[in-house]
Amino acid sequence: MIGYILRRLVLALPTLFLVAIMVFFLVRLIPGDPAQVMLGEGATPEAVAALHKELGLDQPIYTQFAIWFGHLLRGDLGTSISTGEPVGRLLIDRAQTTGIVVLLSVGLATLIAIGAGMVAAWRRGSLLDLAVMSGASLILAIPSFWLGLLLLLVFGVWLHWLPVVGYIPFSEDPLGALLFLILPIATLTISESGVLIRMMRSSAIDVLRLDFVTHARAKGLAERTVLMRHVFPNAFAPTLTLVGLTIGRLFGGIAVIETVFTLPGLGRLMVTGVLARDYPVVQGCLLFTALIFVLVNLLVDLLYPLFDPRVTVQ
Amino acid sequence: MRRQAHKLLGLGLTGLLIAIVLIGFVWLPYDPLAIDLDHALAAPSLAHWLGTDEFGRDVAARAMLGARTSVLIAVETVTAAIVLGTMLGLVAGFLRGWTERVLMTISDALLAFPGILLALALISVLGSGSLSIVVALAVAYLPATIRIVRGSVISIREREYVEASRVAGDSALYTMWKHVLPNAMPPILILATSLFGWVVLSESALSFLGVGVPPPAPTWGNMLSSARPYMYTASWLSIAPGICIVLTLLGINMLGDALRDRFDPRDNA
């Protein structure tokens, strides 16, 4: 098992290395002097010269990459141009908010998907199925940020139940923080459940056709037992894969939700980085997200054998 | 029956979108950019069906122009991603070997970034504007396109008619063009439809974030973004553009589902 994890991690290294190369060259794609671009128009010639030396811009490009990559391996992602803070610390700070929202939302969305998807598959063709599938299709067509705006409008502006703007860090006041996180989490839960419901339903339908389900029913097992003990474990694997991909995608991709609810998360960090042309921050966000993506997918692969006994970890 | 209704609704909504875009070329209820501060933040009425925004600009006219922008950007992006992705996917799947390994390694590395993040990163380099969005989104959706095209090409290249073409001494290019590509078209067509929806969604998200199409040109996304401060006083500003996006996506998705059913008869129970 440990050998397998190590092997998978080693296999992920070329991908991560390629990601690092891409992130490095991204900034070099910008026309002009990278040091000047990174420091902005108002930079003094001395500052530009100093950054030149630090980045090794007078050296050949592969040496520049080696210097940058060396820093990276030591966990040094540089400092933010606009705030002067180390990018590594910024990322860790911001990842907490994003992490809480993403994990709770995807967790809830998965539970909803299992329930709704299984029931829809079980009563395939019924009105209930039609309702579930129409709901899922509608969710797929609603942009998450607009759903967020609507929820904000209803529960914040019209009903005054929940705060509209602001944020309390989780570490200071968990309950107060939760109050600000209810709407973002609700939004993301609804948004992400659409695809998951469809996936769960379609794999449950495939499993319901199989002989062992007929056999389980013929044994006289209660429908509930058949569904939970026989159908669910065999139908969950594809949804689990999708859950992994979703978590990886959302870690970098909920900038819109964070913007709607003014949450200080990773996506927001990336967007302000892009707008301010704060390239160390942009590079840091990209690297961090790619790393999370690779790790989450590894975790999912490790969980796979639990749900599909044909897959063995070796 | 239900499928039929699905398809008709999809066709209807997509047709409506195209009609609105076309009508917008010859007629708009107001000048979408004309500022009229005397009638700022007016609620929907007979004169202004969807109300006016903080500058007194007609929301209906802006939404119509926004439809044009979204559709144009989506068509350009999808065309670029599909043409390039099909070429690369075809080459990777047909030639296999080293070409495939190199192409797939690069596209797998790109797939490690969420699409919207990759687009944001490219926009940070290219600057904002319509062309940057097209380039950024096309690159962001390229890896997935390559992967899907390659997937279907791999199975097509093993079929007898491809073998026959090869044995007959046709060049690889001729075989790809004449025998592999036409048979790979159905999945590519379905993909193009899904891509269209994703691009409309991503473009509105980017514009909402303020890195997409810059104001004063209206897009559904930047209209929603500028509506944010007026939630208390003018909630209609937050509603109309969102409904436009939802109806567009519903139409496209239903059309995509209908196409999938047509080309994939396996699940016709």
Coordinates of C-alpha atoms in Angstrom, one line a residue:
Chain A
M1 CA 0.0 0.0 0.0
I2 CA 2.7 2.5 1.0
G3 CA 4.8 1.3 -1.9
Y4 CA 1.8 2.1 -4.2
I5 CA 1.4 5.5 -2.7
L6 CA 5.0 6.3 -3.2
R7 CA 5.0 4.9 -6.8
R8 CA 1.9 7.1 -7.6
L9 CA 3.6 10.1 -6.1
V10 CA 6.7 9.5 -8.2
L11 CA 4.5 9.1 -11.3
A12 CA 3.0 12.5 -10.5
L13 CA 6.4 14.1 -10.4
P14 CA 6.8 14.6 -14.2
T15 CA 3.4 16.2 -14.4
L16 CA 4.2 18.5 -11.6
F17 CA 7.6 19.3 -13.1
L18 CA 5.9 20.2 -16.5
V19 CA 3.4 22.3 -14.6
A20 CA 6.3 24.2 -13.0
I21 CA 7.9 24.7 -16.4
M22 CA 4.6 26.1 -17.8
V23 CA 4.1 28.4 -14.8
F24 CA 7.6 29.6 -15.1
F25 CA 7.4 30.4 -18.9
L26 CA 3.9 32.0 -18.5
V27 CA 5.5 35.1 -17.0
R28 CA 8.3 35.0 -19.6
L29 CA 5.6 35.1 -22.3
I30 CA 4.8 38.7 -21.4
P31 CA 6.5 41.1 -23.8
G32 CA 9.1 43.3 -22.3
D33 CA 11.5 43.0 -19.3
P34 CA 10.0 40.6 -16.7
A35 CA 11.5 42.5 -13.8
Q36 CA 10.0 45.7 -15.1
V37 CA 6.6 44.0 -15.7
M38 CA 6.7 42.5 -12.2
L39 CA 7.6 45.7 -10.4
G40 CA 5.2 47.9 -12.4
E41 CA 5.6 51.2 -14.2
G42 CA 6.6 53.2 -11.1
A43 CA 9.6 51.0 -10.2
T44 CA 13.0 52.7 -9.7
P45 CA 15.8 51.5 -11.9
E46 CA 17.7 50.3 -8.8
A47 CA 14.7 48.1 -7.8
V48 CA 14.6 46.7 -11.4
A49 CA 18.3 46.0 -11.3
A50 CA 18.1 44.3 -8.0
L51 CA 15.2 42.0 -9.2
H52 CA 17.2 41.3 -12.3
K53 CA 20.0 40.0 -10.2
E54 CA 17.7 38.0 -7.9
L55 CA 15.9 36.4 -10.8
G56 CA 19.2 35.9 -12.7
L57 CA 17.8 37.6 -15.8
D58 CA 21.3 38.3 -17.1
Q59 CA 21.9 34.5 -17.2
P60 CA 20.6 32.1 -19.9
I61 CA 17.0 31.0 -19.6
Y62 CA 17.7 27.5 -18.3
T63 CA 19.8 29.0 -15.5
Q64 CA 16.9 31.3 -14.6
F65 CA 14.6 28.3 -14.5
A66 CA 17.1 26.4 -12.3
I67 CA 17.3 29.4 -9.9
W68 CA 13.5 29.7 -9.7
F69 CA 13.0 26.0 -9.4
G70 CA 15.6 25.8 -6.6
H71 CA 13.6 28.4 -4.7
L72 CA 10.4 26.5 -5.4
L73 CA 11.8 23.2 -4.0
R74 CA 12.7 25.0 -0.8
G75 CA 9.1 26.2 -0.5
D76 CA 10.1 29.8 -1.5
L77 CA 7.4 31.1 -3.9
G78 CA 8.7 34.6 -3.8
T79 CA 6.9 37.7 -2.3
S80 CA 3.8 39.4 -3.5
I81 CA 4.6 42.6 -5.4
S82 CA 1.5 44.5 -4.2
T83 CA 1.6 43.5 -0.5
G84 CA 5.2 42.4 0.1
E85 CA 4.0 39.3 1.9
P86 CA 5.5 35.9 1.2
V87 CA 3.3 34.1 -1.4
G88 CA 3.6 30.8 0.5
R89 CA 2.0 32.3 3.6
L90 CA -0.7 34.1 1.6
L91 CA -1.6 30.8 -0.1
I92 CA -1.9 28.9 3.2
D93 CA -4.0 31.7 4.7
R94 CA -6.4 31.8 1.8
A95 CA -6.5 28.0 1.3
Q96 CA -8.3 27.6 4.6
T97 CA -11.4 29.6 3.6
T98 CA -11.5 28.0 0.2
G99 CA -10.9 24.5 1.7
I100 CA -13.7 24.8 4.2
V101 CA -16.2 26.0 1.6
V102 CA -15.2 23.5 -1.0
L103 CA -15.0 20.4 1.2
L104 CA -18.3 21.0 3.0
S105 CA -20.1 21.9 -0.2
V106 CA -18.8 18.9 -2.2
G107 CA -19.5 16.6 0.8
L108 CA -23.1 17.8 1.0
A109 CA -23.5 17.7 -2.8
T110 CA -22.3 14.1 -2.8
L111 CA -24.8 13.1 -0.1
I112 CA -27.6 14.8 -2.1
A113 CA -26.4 13.2 -5.3
I114 CA -26.4 9.7 -3.7
G115 CA -29.9 10.1 -2.3
A116 CA -31.5 11.8 -5.3
G117 CA -29.6 9.8 -7.9
M118 CA -30.3 6.4 -6.3
V119 CA -34.0 7.2 -5.9
A120 CA -34.3 8.5 -9.4
A121 CA -32.6 5.4 -10.8
W122 CA -34.7 3.1 -8.6
R123 CA -38.0 4.7 -9.8
R124 CA -36.7 5.3 -13.3
G125 CA -39.3 6.8 -15.6
S126 CA -41.5 7.9 -12.8
L127 CA -42.6 11.5 -12.0
L128 CA -40.1 11.6 -9.2
D129 CA -37.3 10.7 -11.7
L130 CA -38.5 13.4 -14.1
A131 CA -38.5 15.9 -11.2
V132 CA -35.0 15.0 -10.1
M133 CA -33.6 15.0 -13.7
S134 CA -35.3 18.3 -14.6
G135 CA -33.9 19.8 -11.4
A136 CA -30.4 18.6 -12.2
S137 CA -30.7 19.9 -15.8
L138 CA -31.8 23.3 -14.5
I139 CA -28.9 23.4 -12.0
L140 CA -26.5 22.7 -14.8
A141 CA -27.8 25.8 -16.7
I142 CA -27.5 28.2 -13.7
P143 CA -24.2 29.9 -13.3
S144 CA -23.0 29.4 -9.7
F145 CA -22.3 33.1 -9.3
W146 CA -25.8 34.1 -10.3
L147 CA -27.3 31.5 -8.0
G148 CA -25.2 33.1 -5.3
L149 CA -26.5 36.5 -6.2
L150 CA -30.1 35.2 -6.1
L151 CA -29.7 33.6 -2.7
L152 CA -28.0 36.7 -1.4
L153 CA -30.9 38.7 -2.7
V154 CA -33.5 36.5 -1.1
F155 CA -31.9 35.6 2.3
G156 CA -29.8 38.7 2.7
V157 CA -31.5 41.6 1.1
W158 CA -35.2 40.7 1.3
L159 CA -35.5 38.4 4.3
H160 CA -32.5 39.8 6.3
W161 CA -31.7 36.4 7.6
L162 CA -28.1 36.3 6.8
P163 CA -25.3 38.9 6.4
V164 CA -24.7 40.2 2.9
V165 CA -21.1 41.4 3.0
G166 CA -18.2 40.5 5.3
Y167 CA -16.3 37.6 6.7
I168 CA -15.0 36.4 10.1
P169 CA -12.0 34.1 10.1
F170 CA -12.8 30.6 11.2
S171 CA -10.0 30.6 13.8
E172 CA -11.5 33.6 15.6
D173 CA -15.2 32.7 15.9
P174 CA -16.2 29.4 14.3
L175 CA -19.9 30.0 14.8
G176 CA -19.8 33.5 13.5
A177 CA -17.7 32.4 10.5
L178 CA -20.3 29.7 9.7
L179 CA -23.0 32.4 9.5
F180 CA -21.1 34.1 6.7
L181 CA -20.3 30.7 5.1
I182 CA -23.9 29.3 4.9
L183 CA -24.8 31.1 1.7
P184 CA -21.6 30.3 -0.2
I185 CA -21.7 26.7 0.9
A186 CA -25.4 26.4 0.0
T187 CA -24.7 28.0 -3.4
L188 CA -21.8 25.7 -4.2
T189 CA -23.7 22.6 -2.9
I190 CA -26.6 23.2 -5.2
S191 CA -24.4 24.1 -8.2
E192 CA -22.2 21.0 -7.9
S193 CA -25.0 18.6 -7.1
G194 CA -26.4 18.8 -10.7
V195 CA -23.6 16.8 -12.4
L196 CA -23.1 14.5 -9.5
I197 CA -26.9 13.5 -9.4
R198 CA -26.8 12.7 -13.1
M199 CA -23.7 10.6 -12.7
M200 CA -25.0 8.7 -9.7
R201 CA -28.3 8.0 -11.4
S202 CA -26.8 6.7 -14.6
S203 CA -24.4 4.4 -12.9
A204 CA -27.1 3.2 -10.5
I205 CA -29.3 2.4 -13.5
D206 CA -26.5 0.3 -15.0
V207 CA -26.1 -1.6 -11.8
L208 CA -29.8 -2.2 -11.2
R209 CA -29.9 -4.1 -14.5
L210 CA -27.3 -6.6 -13.3
D211 CA -28.1 -10.2 -12.3
F212 CA -26.9 -10.0 -8.7
V213 CA -29.6 -7.3 -8.1
T214 CA -32.3 -9.6 -9.4
H215 CA -30.8 -12.4 -7.3
A216 CA -30.7 -10.2 -4.1
R217 CA -34.4 -9.3 -4.7
A218 CA -35.3 -12.9 -5.3
K219 CA -33.7 -13.8 -2.0
G220 CA -36.5 -11.6 -0.5
L221 CA -34.2 -8.8 0.7
A222 CA -36.0 -5.5 1.4
E223 CA -35.6 -3.0 -1.4
R224 CA -33.8 -0.7 1.0
T225 CA -31.2 -3.4 1.7
V226 CA -30.8 -4.2 -2.0
L227 CA -30.2 -0.5 -2.8
M228 CA -27.9 0.2 0.1
R229 CA -25.9 -3.0 0.3
H230 CA -25.8 -4.1 -3.3
V231 CA -26.5 -1.3 -5.7
F232 CA -24.8 1.7 -4.0
P233 CA -21.4 0.2 -3.4
N234 CA -21.2 -1.0 -7.0
A235 CA -22.5 2.2 -8.5
F236 CA -20.5 4.8 -6.5
A237 CA -17.1 4.5 -8.1
P238 CA -17.7 6.8 -11.1
T239 CA -19.3 9.4 -8.9
L240 CA -16.3 9.2 -6.5
T241 CA -14.0 9.9 -9.4
L242 CA -16.1 12.9 -10.3
V243 CA -16.1 14.1 -6.7
G244 CA -12.3 14.0 -6.7
L245 CA -12.1 16.0 -10.0
T246 CA -14.6 18.5 -8.6
I247 CA -12.7 19.1 -5.4
G248 CA -9.5 19.7 -7.5
R249 CA -11.3 22.0 -9.9
L250 CA -13.1 24.0 -7.2
F251 CA -9.9 24.6 -5.1
G252 CA -8.8 27.1 -7.8
G253 CA -12.0 27.8 -9.4
I254 CA -14.4 29.3 -7.0
A255 CA -13.2 32.8 -7.6
V256 CA -16.7 33.8 -8.7
I257 CA -18.3 32.5 -5.5
E258 CA -15.7 34.2 -3.4
T259 CA -16.3 37.4 -5.3
V260 CA -20.1 37.3 -4.8
F261 CA -19.7 36.7 -1.1
T262 CA -16.6 38.7 -0.6
L263 CA -14.7 35.8 0.9
P264 CA -10.9 35.9 1.2
G265 CA -10.1 32.7 -0.7
L266 CA -7.6 31.3 -3.2
G267 CA -9.7 32.2 -6.2
R268 CA -10.0 35.8 -5.1
L269 CA -6.3 35.9 -4.5
M270 CA -5.7 34.8 -8.0
V271 CA -8.1 37.3 -9.5
T272 CA -6.6 40.2 -7.6
G273 CA -3.2 38.9 -8.6
V274 CA -4.2 39.0 -12.2
L275 CA -5.8 42.4 -12.0
A276 CA -2.7 43.8 -10.2
R277 CA -0.3 41.9 -12.5
D278 CA 1.2 40.4 -9.3
Y279 CA 2.9 37.6 -11.1
P280 CA 4.5 35.8 -8.1
V281 CA 1.0 35.5 -6.6
V282 CA -0.5 34.2 -9.9
Q283 CA 2.3 31.7 -10.2
G284 CA 1.9 30.6 -6.6
C285 CA -1.9 30.1 -7.1
L286 CA -1.4 28.0 -10.2
L287 CA 1.3 25.8 -8.7
F288 CA -0.7 25.3 -5.5
T289 CA -3.9 24.4 -7.3
A290 CA -2.2 21.9 -9.6
L291 CA -0.5 20.3 -6.6
I292 CA -3.9 20.0 -4.8
F293 CA -5.4 18.6 -8.0
V294 CA -2.8 15.9 -8.3
L295 CA -3.0 15.0 -4.6
V296 CA -6.8 14.8 -4.5
N297 CA -6.9 12.5 -7.5
L298 CA -4.3 10.3 -5.9
L299 CA -6.5 10.1 -2.8
V300 CA -9.5 9.1 -4.9
D301 CA -7.5 6.4 -6.6
L302 CA -6.6 5.1 -3.2
L303 CA -10.2 5.0 -2.1
Y304 CA -11.3 3.3 -5.4
P305 CA -10.8 -0.3 -4.2
L306 CA -13.2 0.3 -1.3
F307 CA -16.0 0.7 -3.9
D308 CA -14.9 -1.4 -6.7
P309 CA -13.3 -4.7 -5.6
R310 CA -12.2 -5.4 -9.1
V311 CA -9.6 -2.6 -8.7
T312 CA -6.8 -3.7 -6.5
V313 CA -4.0 -1.5 -5.1
Q314 CA -0.7 -3.1 -5.7
Chain B
M1 CA -42.2 11.6 -26.3
R2 CA -40.2 13.3 -23.5
R3 CA -37.1 13.3 -25.6
Q4 CA -39.0 14.9 -28.4
A5 CA -40.2 17.7 -26.1
H6 CA -36.6 18.1 -24.8
K7 CA -35.3 18.4 -28.3
L8 CA -38.0 20.9 -29.4
L9 CA -37.4 23.0 -26.3
G10 CA -33.7 23.0 -26.9
L11 CA -34.2 24.0 -30.6
G12 CA -36.7 26.6 -29.6
L13 CA -34.5 28.3 -27.0
T14 CA -31.4 28.2 -29.2
G15 CA -33.5 29.6 -32.1
L16 CA -34.7 32.4 -29.8
L17 CA -31.1 33.2 -28.9
I18 CA -30.0 33.3 -32.6
A19 CA -33.1 35.4 -33.4
I20 CA -32.3 37.9 -30.7
V21 CA -28.7 38.2 -31.9
L22 CA -29.9 38.7 -35.5
I23 CA -32.6 41.2 -34.6
G24 CA -30.0 43.1 -32.5
F25 CA -28.1 43.9 -35.7
V26 CA -31.0 45.8 -37.2
W27 CA -33.0 47.0 -34.2
L28 CA -32.4 47.6 -30.5
P29 CA -35.0 49.2 -28.3
Y30 CA -32.5 51.9 -27.2
D31 CA -28.9 52.8 -27.7
P32 CA -27.3 50.3 -25.3
L33 CA -24.5 52.8 -24.5
A34 CA -26.5 56.0 -24.2
I35 CA -26.2 57.5 -20.7
D36 CA -29.4 59.1 -19.4
L37 CA -28.9 60.0 -15.7
D38 CA -32.4 61.4 -15.4
H39 CA -33.8 57.9 -15.8
A40 CA -31.1 56.0 -13.9
L41 CA -32.2 52.9 -11.9
A42 CA -35.8 53.0 -13.2
A43 CA -37.8 49.9 -12.5
P44 CA -39.1 47.8 -15.4
S45 CA -41.9 49.6 -17.2
L46 CA -43.6 49.7 -20.6
A47 CA -40.9 52.2 -21.7
H48 CA -38.0 50.1 -20.4
W49 CA -39.1 46.5 -20.2
L50 CA -36.3 45.4 -18.1
G51 CA -35.6 48.7 -16.4
T52 CA -32.5 50.9 -16.6
D53 CA -29.1 50.6 -14.9
E54 CA -27.1 53.0 -12.8
F55 CA -26.3 55.2 -15.8
G56 CA -29.9 55.1 -17.1
R57 CA -29.0 52.7 -19.9
D58 CA -31.8 50.4 -21.1
V59 CA -31.2 46.9 -19.7
A60 CA -33.1 45.2 -22.4
A61 CA -31.0 46.8 -25.1
R62 CA -27.8 46.0 -23.2
A63 CA -28.9 42.4 -22.7
M64 CA -29.5 42.1 -26.5
L65 CA -26.1 43.4 -27.3
G66 CA -24.7 41.2 -24.6
A67 CA -26.2 38.2 -26.4
R68 CA -24.3 39.1 -29.5
T69 CA -21.0 39.5 -27.6
S70 CA -21.5 36.1 -25.8
V71 CA -22.5 34.3 -29.0
L72 CA -19.6 35.7 -31.1
I73 CA -17.0 34.9 -28.4
A74 CA -18.5 31.4 -27.9
V75 CA -18.5 30.7 -31.7
E76 CA -14.9 31.9 -32.1
T77 CA -13.6 30.1 -29.1
V78 CA -15.4 26.8 -29.9
T79 CA -14.2 27.0 -33.6
A80 CA -10.6 27.6 -32.5
A81 CA -10.6 24.9 -29.8
I82 CA -12.4 22.3 -32.0
V83 CA -10.3 22.9 -35.2
L84 CA -7.0 22.8 -33.3
G85 CA -8.0 20.1 -30.9
T86 CA -9.3 17.9 -33.7
M87 CA -6.0 18.3 -35.6
L88 CA -3.9 17.5 -32.6
G89 CA -6.1 14.7 -31.3
L90 CA -6.3 13.1 -34.8
V91 CA -2.5 13.2 -35.1
A92 CA -2.0 11.8 -31.6
G93 CA -4.6 9.1 -31.9
F94 CA -3.6 8.1 -35.5
L95 CA 0.2 8.2 -35.4
R96 CA 0.5 7.1 -31.7
G97 CA 4.1 6.5 -30.5
W98 CA 6.2 9.5 -29.5
T99 CA 3.9 12.1 -31.1
E100 CA 1.1 10.9 -29.0
R101 CA 3.2 10.6 -25.8
V102 CA 4.5 14.2 -26.1
L103 CA 1.1 15.7 -27.0
M104 CA -0.7 13.8 -24.2
T105 CA 1.9 14.6 -21.5
I106 CA 1.5 18.3 -22.3
S107 CA -2.3 18.2 -22.4
D108 CA -2.4 16.2 -19.1
A109 CA -0.2 18.8 -17.4
L110 CA -2.6 21.5 -18.7
L111 CA -5.6 19.5 -17.4
A112 CA -4.1 19.8 -13.9
F113 CA -5.3 23.4 -13.9
P114 CA -9.0 24.1 -13.6
G115 CA -10.1 25.6 -17.0
I116 CA -11.1 29.0 -15.5
L117 CA -7.8 29.3 -13.6
L118 CA -5.8 28.6 -16.8
A119 CA -7.9 31.2 -18.6
L120 CA -7.3 33.7 -15.8
A121 CA -3.5 33.0 -16.0
L122 CA -3.4 33.5 -19.7
I123 CA -5.5 36.7 -19.4
S124 CA -2.9 38.0 -16.9
V125 CA -0.4 37.7 -19.6
L126 CA -2.5 38.8 -22.6
G127 CA -4.5 41.6 -20.9
S128 CA -8.3 41.7 -20.9
G129 CA -10.5 42.1 -24.0
S130 CA -12.5 40.0 -26.3
L131 CA -9.6 38.5 -28.2
S132 CA -7.7 37.6 -25.0
I133 CA -10.8 35.8 -23.8
V134 CA -11.1 33.8 -27.0
V135 CA -7.5 32.8 -26.9
A136 CA -7.5 32.1 -23.2
L137 CA -10.7 30.0 -23.2
A138 CA -9.7 28.1 -26.4
V139 CA -6.4 27.1 -24.8
A140 CA -8.1 26.2 -21.6
Y141 CA -10.5 23.8 -23.3
L142 CA -8.0 22.5 -25.8
P143 CA -6.6 19.7 -23.6
A144 CA -10.1 18.2 -23.1
T145 CA -10.8 18.4 -26.8
I146 CA -7.5 16.7 -27.7
R147 CA -8.2 13.9 -25.2
I148 CA -11.8 13.2 -26.5
V149 CA -10.9 13.3 -30.2
R150 CA -7.8 11.1 -29.6
G151 CA -10.0 8.7 -27.6
S152 CA -12.4 8.1 -30.5
V153 CA -9.6 8.1 -33.2
I154 CA -7.8 5.3 -31.3
S155 CA -10.8 3.0 -31.7
I156 CA -11.5 4.1 -35.3
R157 CA -7.9 3.5 -36.5
E158 CA -8.3 -0.2 -35.7
R159 CA -11.3 -0.7 -38.0
E160 CA -11.1 -2.6 -41.2
Y161 CA -11.7 0.3 -43.6
V162 CA -8.8 2.2 -42.1
E163 CA -6.6 -0.9 -42.4
A164 CA -7.8 -1.3 -46.0
S165 CA -6.8 2.3 -46.8
R166 CA -3.4 1.8 -45.3
V167 CA -2.9 -1.5 -47.2
A168 CA -4.0 0.2 -50.4
G169 CA -1.0 2.5 -49.9
D170 CA -2.8 5.7 -49.1
S171 CA -0.7 8.3 -47.2
A172 CA -1.3 8.8 -43.5
L173 CA -2.7 12.3 -44.1
Y174 CA -5.2 11.0 -46.8
T175 CA -6.4 8.2 -44.5
M176 CA -6.8 10.5 -41.6
W177 CA -8.8 13.1 -43.7
K178 CA -10.8 10.7 -45.8
H179 CA -11.6 7.8 -43.4
V180 CA -10.8 8.6 -39.8
L181 CA -12.1 12.2 -39.5
P182 CA -15.5 11.7 -41.0
N183 CA -16.2 8.8 -38.6
A184 CA -14.9 10.8 -35.6
M185 CA -17.3 13.6 -36.4
P186 CA -20.3 12.6 -34.2
P187 CA -18.4 12.8 -30.8
I188 CA -16.7 16.0 -32.0
L189 CA -20.1 17.6 -32.8
I190 CA -21.5 16.6 -29.4
L191 CA -18.3 18.0 -27.8
A192 CA -18.7 21.3 -29.8
T193 CA -22.2 21.7 -28.4
S194 CA -21.1 21.1 -24.8
L195 CA -18.1 23.4 -25.3
F196 CA -20.4 26.2 -26.5
G197 CA -22.3 26.0 -23.2
W198 CA -19.1 25.9 -21.1
V199 CA -17.6 28.9 -23.0
V200 CA -20.8 31.0 -22.5
L201 CA -20.6 30.1 -18.8
S202 CA -16.8 30.8 -18.5
E203 CA -17.0 34.0 -20.5
S204 CA -19.8 35.4 -18.2
A205 CA -17.8 34.3 -15.2
L206 CA -14.6 36.1 -16.4
S207 CA -16.6 39.2 -17.2
F208 CA -18.2 39.0 -13.8
L209 CA -14.8 38.9 -12.2
G210 CA -13.8 42.0 -14.1
V211 CA -11.2 40.4 -16.4
G212 CA -13.4 39.7 -19.4
V213 CA -15.0 42.1 -21.8
P214 CA -14.3 45.5 -20.4
P215 CA -17.2 48.0 -19.9
P216 CA -19.0 50.0 -21.2
A217 CA -19.6 47.2 -23.8
P218 CA -22.3 45.0 -22.2
T219 CA -22.0 41.3 -21.5
W220 CA -24.3 39.3 -19.3
G221 CA -21.4 38.7 -16.9
N222 CA -20.3 42.3 -16.5
M223 CA -23.9 43.5 -16.2
L224 CA -24.3 41.2 -13.2
S225 CA -21.0 42.4 -11.8
S226 CA -22.0 46.1 -11.9
A227 CA -25.5 45.2 -10.5
R228 CA -23.8 44.0 -7.3
P229 CA -23.8 47.4 -5.5
Y230 CA -27.5 48.0 -6.3
M231 CA -29.0 44.8 -4.8
Y232 CA -31.0 46.8 -2.3
T233 CA -32.3 49.5 -4.6
A234 CA -32.5 47.9 -8.0
S235 CA -32.8 44.1 -7.8
W236 CA -34.0 43.7 -11.4
L237 CA -30.4 44.5 -12.5
S238 CA -29.3 41.2 -10.8
I239 CA -32.0 39.2 -12.4
A240 CA -32.4 39.8 -16.1
P241 CA -28.9 39.0 -17.3
G242 CA -28.9 35.8 -15.2
I243 CA -32.1 34.6 -16.8
C244 CA -30.5 35.3 -20.2
I245 CA -27.6 33.0 -19.3
V246 CA -29.8 30.3 -17.9
L247 CA -32.1 30.2 -20.9
T248 CA -29.1 30.1 -23.3
L249 CA -27.5 27.2 -21.4
L250 CA -30.7 25.3 -21.0
G251 CA -31.2 25.5 -24.8
I252 CA -27.7 24.5 -25.7
N253 CA -27.6 21.6 -23.1
M254 CA -30.9 20.2 -24.3
L255 CA -29.7 20.4 -27.9
G256 CA -26.5 18.6 -26.8
D257 CA -28.5 15.9 -25.1
A258 CA -30.6 15.4 -28.2
L259 CA -27.5 15.1 -30.3
R260 CA -26.1 12.5 -27.9
D261 CA -29.2 10.4 -28.1
R262 CA -29.2 10.6 -31.8
F263 CA -25.6 9.4 -32.2
D264 CA -25.5 7.1 -29.2
P265 CA -28.5 4.7 -29.6
R266 CA -27.2 2.4 -26.9
D267 CA -29.2 4.0 -24.1
N268 CA -32.5 4.3 -26.0
A269 CA -34.6 2.3 -23.5

